[in-house]
Amino acid sequence: FASYYGDHMVLQKEPAGAVVWGYGEPGAVVTVALSGDGGSVVMKKTARVKGPSGTWTTVLDPMDQGGPYVLTAGQGSENVTLRDIYFGDVWLCSGQSNMAMTVLQIANASQELAAAARYPYVRVFAAAPARSDVELEDLARIDLPWSIPTAENLGHGNFTYFSAVCWLLGRYLYEALRYPVGLVEAAWGGTPIEAWSSRRALRACGLPEDTGSISPHQHLSGPQTPSVLWNAMIHPLLNMTLRGVAWYQGEANAFLHTDLYNCTFPALVADWRRAFHAASAGQTEPLLPFGFVQLSTYRRQSPDDSFARLRWHQTADLGVIPNARMPGTFMAVAMDLCDERSPYGRRVPGGARAQRRSDWIPTLLPSLFLGSIHPRDKQNVARRMHLGARAVAYGEKNLVFQGPYPTRAILEVTRGLLNLTYSQELVCRQRDPQAFEVCCSSQPSPCGWLPAPVVAVESRTVTLALAGCGTLVLGLRYAWAEWPCEYESCALYNTQGLPAPPFL
C-alpha cells in the first residue's frame, strides 16, 4: 500500500467509492478484500500492477458509514493486512502555520487534549513537511500514521502535529454527523500559495513556473519555490476520495504577490478540484467543498493594509462566499479573534527546525505594533468553519453560517449621511469610530480615506456620518486594517455571534 494507508484509517463512505492503491510487481494481479469484524468477506476486487510505475489502483464499492473492517491486499504469497478501518467522511487540511498550530498551543489546551479520548471515531493522519521539484507519487515521509486521537498525538509540539483547526473542525463535524471522520493534515508554516500551487494553476495567473523565480523573502521561513509543496505534499494524496478541504493560508502572501491572490487562490481551488476528481477516477466530486479561514490579525495599530487587501482577495474581491468566482466554498471570518498576548509571535531565524516548520518564540514586539500573527482561539475559527461545511458541503438548510453583509447603500446628501442596509439583523458590540471609512476625493486614485462614524444602528441598518464629503463619496470600506478590532471586539455581528466580514 501507499505509505499513508494503515490501521485505524477512515475511508470515504457512500455515495462515493473509496480509492485504494499501492505497489506491486509490474504485470501481477493484486487481490483486494474487505472483511467484516467477524471475518466474512464483504467485497473483493482485483487490479493489475501497471508498469513501469509498479502501481495498482482499485475503487471499492460505495460503503455505508461505520466499521470496523479489515482490508487485505495480496499478490501471490505476499499479503498486507490493515485493521480497524471505518467508513465516514475524509477531510484534507492544508495551509501554513495557523493550520499547523497544534492542540498543545491553543487556548484551553489541557482541556482540549484531555477531551481527545472521547472521540475515537475521529481519526487523524499527518504528512511530514517535504518539498520536491517534481511531482511525487508517494509521500516522502509521514509525521503521524493513521491514529486514534490521544493527548500525545494531538499535541506533539509547536507547529508540528496535529493541527488544532483541523482537529476541532473534525470534532465539531463528528458531533453534528455522528459518524466517523478522517482528517489528513498537510501543512507547513511560513509558506506562500505559490508553493502549494501546481504549475498549471500558476500559469493561469501569469506567474513564472521556473524554480528560481521567487527570491527568498525575509518574512517567510518555509519553502517559497513555486509548486514544491504541491509536488511533495498534495500530489501524492490525489488518489484519495475526499469529502472536503479546509485551508488556512495567506499570511505569507501579505508579503509576497499580495494583489495576485485574487487570481492565485481561486486558481488553486479550481485546480485542486480538477486534480482530485481526475486522480480518484471521478469519486471525489468535481465541486469538492472547499472551506478556508479568512486572515486573522497581526500587529496592533499597524498602518499597513496588506492583511486587509489579502482578506478581500481571499473572496476573489467579491466580499462574500460562496460567489460566482468561487462556488462551493465557505469562509470562517477570524479578524475579531485578536490575541496580542499570544506567545507565538515571531519566527526564529535559521536552524534545522526552522527549515522544517515555521518556529516562533515569545518576543516583545515594539509597543506601537503589539500583537501576534498566531491567535490562540482556534475553537471559534473551527466552529465557524464547521457551520460553513454543514451549510455548503452537507446542504443543511436554514443554517446561519456567515455574518451580515451590506446589500444596499443610500446617500442622504443634504444631511451628510450614508444609510447601509444589511442582510441580517445586527448586533453592535461597540461603535468603533474607525470601523467604517469613506473615500472623499475628486479622483479615485489615490483615495483619501476618512473615518465615517456610526450615527445609529437599527435592526438591519447602519447610519454613517460622512465627515463633510458632500457628493464626492467614491468608496466605502469596513474593518480595513491589519488589526481591525479593539478589546477583542469588532463592530458588527449577527444575532448568532458571527462577525460581519470586511468589505471594500
mmCIF file with all atom_site columns, C-alpha atoms in Angstrom, residues 363-440:
data_model
loop_
_atom_site.group_PDB
_atom_site.id
_atom_site.type_symbol
_atom_site.label_atom_id
_atom_site.label_alt_id
_atom_site.label_comp_id
_atom_site.label_asym_id
_atom_site.label_entity_id
_atom_site.label_seq_id
_atom_site.pdbx_PDB_ins_code
_atom_site.Cartn_x
_atom_site.Cartn_y
_atom_site.Cartn_z
_atom_site.occupancy
_atom_site.B_iso_or_equiv
_atom_site.pdbx_formal_charge
_atom_site.auth_seq_id
_atom_site.auth_comp_id
_atom_site.auth_asym_id
_atom_site.auth_atom_id
_atom_site.pdbx_PDB_model_num
ATOM 1  C CA . THR A 1 363 ? 9.052   38.110 21.678 1.00 0.00 ? 363 THR A CA 1
ATOM 2  C CA . LEU A 1 364 ? 8.242   41.631 22.790 1.00 0.00 ? 364 LEU A CA 1
ATOM 3  C CA . LEU A 1 365 ? 7.201   43.478 19.668 1.00 0.00 ? 365 LEU A CA 1
ATOM 4  C CA . PRO A 1 366 ? 7.674   47.255 19.537 1.00 0.00 ? 366 PRO A CA 1
ATOM 5  C CA . SER A 1 367 ? 4.978   48.915 21.668 1.00 0.00 ? 367 SER A CA 1
ATOM 6  C CA . LEU A 1 368 ? 3.460   50.566 18.605 1.00 0.00 ? 368 LEU A CA 1
ATOM 7  C CA . PHE A 1 369 ? 2.811   47.176 16.995 1.00 0.00 ? 369 PHE A CA 1
ATOM 8  C CA . LEU A 1 370 ? 1.696   44.861 19.792 1.00 0.00 ? 370 LEU A CA 1
ATOM 9  C CA . GLY A 1 371 ? 0.016   41.730 18.510 1.00 0.00 ? 371 GLY A CA 1
ATOM 10 C CA . SER A 1 372 ? 0.509   38.227 17.221 1.00 0.00 ? 372 SER A CA 1
ATOM 11 C CA . ILE A 1 373 ? 0.046   36.536 13.887 1.00 0.00 ? 373 ILE A CA 1
ATOM 12 C CA . HIS A 1 374 ? -0.985  33.353 15.755 1.00 0.00 ? 374 HIS A CA 1
ATOM 13 C CA . PRO A 1 375 ? -4.139  33.907 17.855 1.00 0.00 ? 375 PRO A CA 1
ATOM 14 C CA . ARG A 1 376 ? -4.776  31.015 20.225 1.00 0.00 ? 376 ARG A CA 1
ATOM 15 C CA . ASP A 1 377 ? -8.577  30.969 19.847 1.00 0.00 ? 377 ASP A CA 1
ATOM 16 C CA . LYS A 1 378 ? -8.861  28.199 17.294 1.00 0.00 ? 378 LYS A CA 1
ATOM 17 C CA . GLN A 1 379 ? -12.161 26.945 18.721 1.00 0.00 ? 379 GLN A CA 1
ATOM 18 C CA . ASN A 1 380 ? -14.138 29.843 17.233 1.00 0.00 ? 380 ASN A CA 1
ATOM 19 C CA . VAL A 1 381 ? -12.252 29.511 13.956 1.00 0.00 ? 381 VAL A CA 1
ATOM 20 C CA . ALA A 1 382 ? -13.185 25.832 13.656 1.00 0.00 ? 382 ALA A CA 1
ATOM 21 C CA . ARG A 1 383 ? -16.739 26.385 14.892 1.00 0.00 ? 383 ARG A CA 1
ATOM 22 C CA . ARG A 1 384 ? -17.338 28.997 12.193 1.00 0.00 ? 384 ARG A CA 1
ATOM 23 C CA . MET A 1 385 ? -15.777 26.782 9.542  1.00 0.00 ? 385 MET A CA 1
ATOM 24 C CA . HIS A 1 386 ? -17.858 23.774 10.563 1.00 0.00 ? 386 HIS A CA 1
ATOM 25 C CA . LEU A 1 387 ? -21.022 25.872 10.196 1.00 0.00 ? 387 LEU A CA 1
ATOM 26 C CA . GLY A 1 388 ? -19.967 26.651 6.632  1.00 0.00 ? 388 GLY A CA 1
ATOM 27 C CA . ALA A 1 389 ? -19.241 22.984 5.997  1.00 0.00 ? 389 ALA A CA 1
ATOM 28 C CA . ARG A 1 390 ? -22.665 21.945 7.285  1.00 0.00 ? 390 ARG A CA 1
ATOM 29 C CA . ALA A 1 391 ? -24.383 24.526 5.059  1.00 0.00 ? 391 ALA A CA 1
ATOM 30 C CA . VAL A 1 392 ? -22.290 24.251 1.882  1.00 0.00 ? 392 VAL A CA 1
ATOM 31 C CA . ALA A 1 393 ? -20.834 20.718 1.930  1.00 0.00 ? 393 ALA A CA 1
ATOM 32 C CA . TYR A 1 394 ? -23.732 18.960 3.643  1.00 0.00 ? 394 TYR A CA 1
ATOM 33 C CA . GLY A 1 395 ? -26.610 21.124 2.410  1.00 0.00 ? 395 GLY A CA 1
ATOM 34 C CA . GLU A 1 396 ? -28.093 21.823 5.834  1.00 0.00 ? 396 GLU A CA 1
ATOM 35 C CA . LYS A 1 397 ? -30.991 24.188 5.234  1.00 0.00 ? 397 LYS A CA 1
ATOM 36 C CA . ASN A 1 398 ? -31.774 27.335 7.211  1.00 0.00 ? 398 ASN A CA 1
ATOM 37 C CA . LEU A 1 399 ? -28.404 27.237 8.966  1.00 0.00 ? 399 LEU A CA 1
ATOM 38 C CA . VAL A 1 400 ? -26.839 30.659 9.502  1.00 0.00 ? 400 VAL A CA 1
ATOM 39 C CA . PHE A 1 401 ? -23.155 30.165 8.706  1.00 0.00 ? 401 PHE A CA 1
ATOM 40 C CA . GLN A 1 402 ? -21.858 33.643 7.924  1.00 0.00 ? 402 GLN A CA 1
ATOM 41 C CA . GLY A 1 403 ? -22.186 37.150 9.278  1.00 0.00 ? 403 GLY A CA 1
ATOM 42 C CA . PRO A 1 404 ? -24.188 40.113 7.942  1.00 0.00 ? 404 PRO A CA 1
ATOM 43 C CA . TYR A 1 405 ? -23.198 41.815 4.691  1.00 0.00 ? 405 TYR A CA 1
ATOM 44 C CA . PRO A 1 406 ? -24.460 45.120 3.233  1.00 0.00 ? 406 PRO A CA 1
ATOM 45 C CA . THR A 1 407 ? -26.961 44.778 0.382  1.00 0.00 ? 407 THR A CA 1
ATOM 46 C CA . ARG A 1 408 ? -27.755 48.459 -0.274 1.00 0.00 ? 408 ARG A CA 1
ATOM 47 C CA . ALA A 1 409 ? -26.308 51.925 0.352  1.00 0.00 ? 409 ALA A CA 1
ATOM 48 C CA . ILE A 1 410 ? -28.374 55.141 0.146  1.00 0.00 ? 410 ILE A CA 1
ATOM 49 C CA . LEU A 1 411 ? -26.723 58.553 0.292  1.00 0.00 ? 411 LEU A CA 1
ATOM 50 C CA . GLU A 1 412 ? -28.542 61.422 2.034  1.00 0.00 ? 412 GLU A CA 1
ATOM 51 C CA . VAL A 1 413 ? -26.569 64.331 0.585  1.00 0.00 ? 413 VAL A CA 1
ATOM 52 C CA . THR A 1 414 ? -28.363 67.160 2.391  1.00 0.00 ? 414 THR A CA 1
ATOM 53 C CA . ARG A 1 415 ? -27.898 65.551 5.815  1.00 0.00 ? 415 ARG A CA 1
ATOM 54 C CA . GLY A 1 416 ? -24.394 64.219 5.086  1.00 0.00 ? 416 GLY A CA 1
ATOM 55 C CA . LEU A 1 417 ? -25.404 60.656 5.926  1.00 0.00 ? 417 LEU A CA 1
ATOM 56 C CA . LEU A 1 418 ? -24.989 57.220 4.362  1.00 0.00 ? 418 LEU A CA 1
ATOM 57 C CA . ASN A 1 419 ? -27.554 54.509 5.184  1.00 0.00 ? 419 ASN A CA 1
ATOM 58 C CA . LEU A 1 420 ? -26.416 50.882 4.836  1.00 0.00 ? 420 LEU A CA 1
ATOM 59 C CA . THR A 1 421 ? -28.901 48.023 4.718  1.00 0.00 ? 421 THR A CA 1
ATOM 60 C CA . TYR A 1 422 ? -27.566 44.641 5.853  1.00 0.00 ? 422 TYR A CA 1
ATOM 61 C CA . SER A 1 423 ? -28.622 41.094 5.012  1.00 0.00 ? 423 SER A CA 1
ATOM 62 C CA . GLN A 1 424 ? -29.221 40.085 8.650  1.00 0.00 ? 424 GLN A CA 1
ATOM 63 C CA . GLU A 1 425 ? -30.291 41.533 11.963 1.00 0.00 ? 425 GLU A CA 1
ATOM 64 C CA . LEU A 1 426 ? -27.375 43.386 13.515 1.00 0.00 ? 426 LEU A CA 1
ATOM 65 C CA . VAL A 1 427 ? -25.757 43.429 16.922 1.00 0.00 ? 427 VAL A CA 1
ATOM 66 C CA . CYS A 1 428 ? -23.405 46.355 17.533 1.00 0.00 ? 428 CYS A CA 1
ATOM 67 C CA . ARG A 1 429 ? -20.951 45.356 20.244 1.00 0.00 ? 429 ARG A CA 1
ATOM 68 C CA . GLN A 1 430 ? -19.201 48.707 20.154 1.00 0.00 ? 430 GLN A CA 1
ATOM 69 C CA . ARG A 1 431 ? -19.161 51.790 17.970 1.00 0.00 ? 431 ARG A CA 1
ATOM 70 C CA . ASP A 1 432 ? -15.596 51.853 16.758 1.00 0.00 ? 432 ASP A CA 1
ATOM 71 C CA . PRO A 1 433 ? -15.160 55.255 15.064 1.00 0.00 ? 433 PRO A CA 1
ATOM 72 C CA . GLN A 1 434 ? -12.544 53.780 12.747 1.00 0.00 ? 434 GLN A CA 1
ATOM 73 C CA . ALA A 1 435 ? -14.589 50.755 11.584 1.00 0.00 ? 435 ALA A CA 1
ATOM 74 C CA . PHE A 1 436 ? -16.125 52.470 8.532  1.00 0.00 ? 436 PHE A CA 1
ATOM 75 C CA . GLU A 1 437 ? -14.222 54.763 6.183  1.00 0.00 ? 437 GLU A CA 1
ATOM 76 C CA . VAL A 1 438 ? -15.285 56.685 3.104  1.00 0.00 ? 438 VAL A CA 1
ATOM 77 C CA . CYS A 1 439 ? -13.246 57.739 0.119  1.00 0.00 ? 439 CYS A CA 1
ATOM 78 C CA . CYS A 1 440 ? -13.602 61.506 -0.250 1.00 0.00 ? 440 CYS A CA 1
#
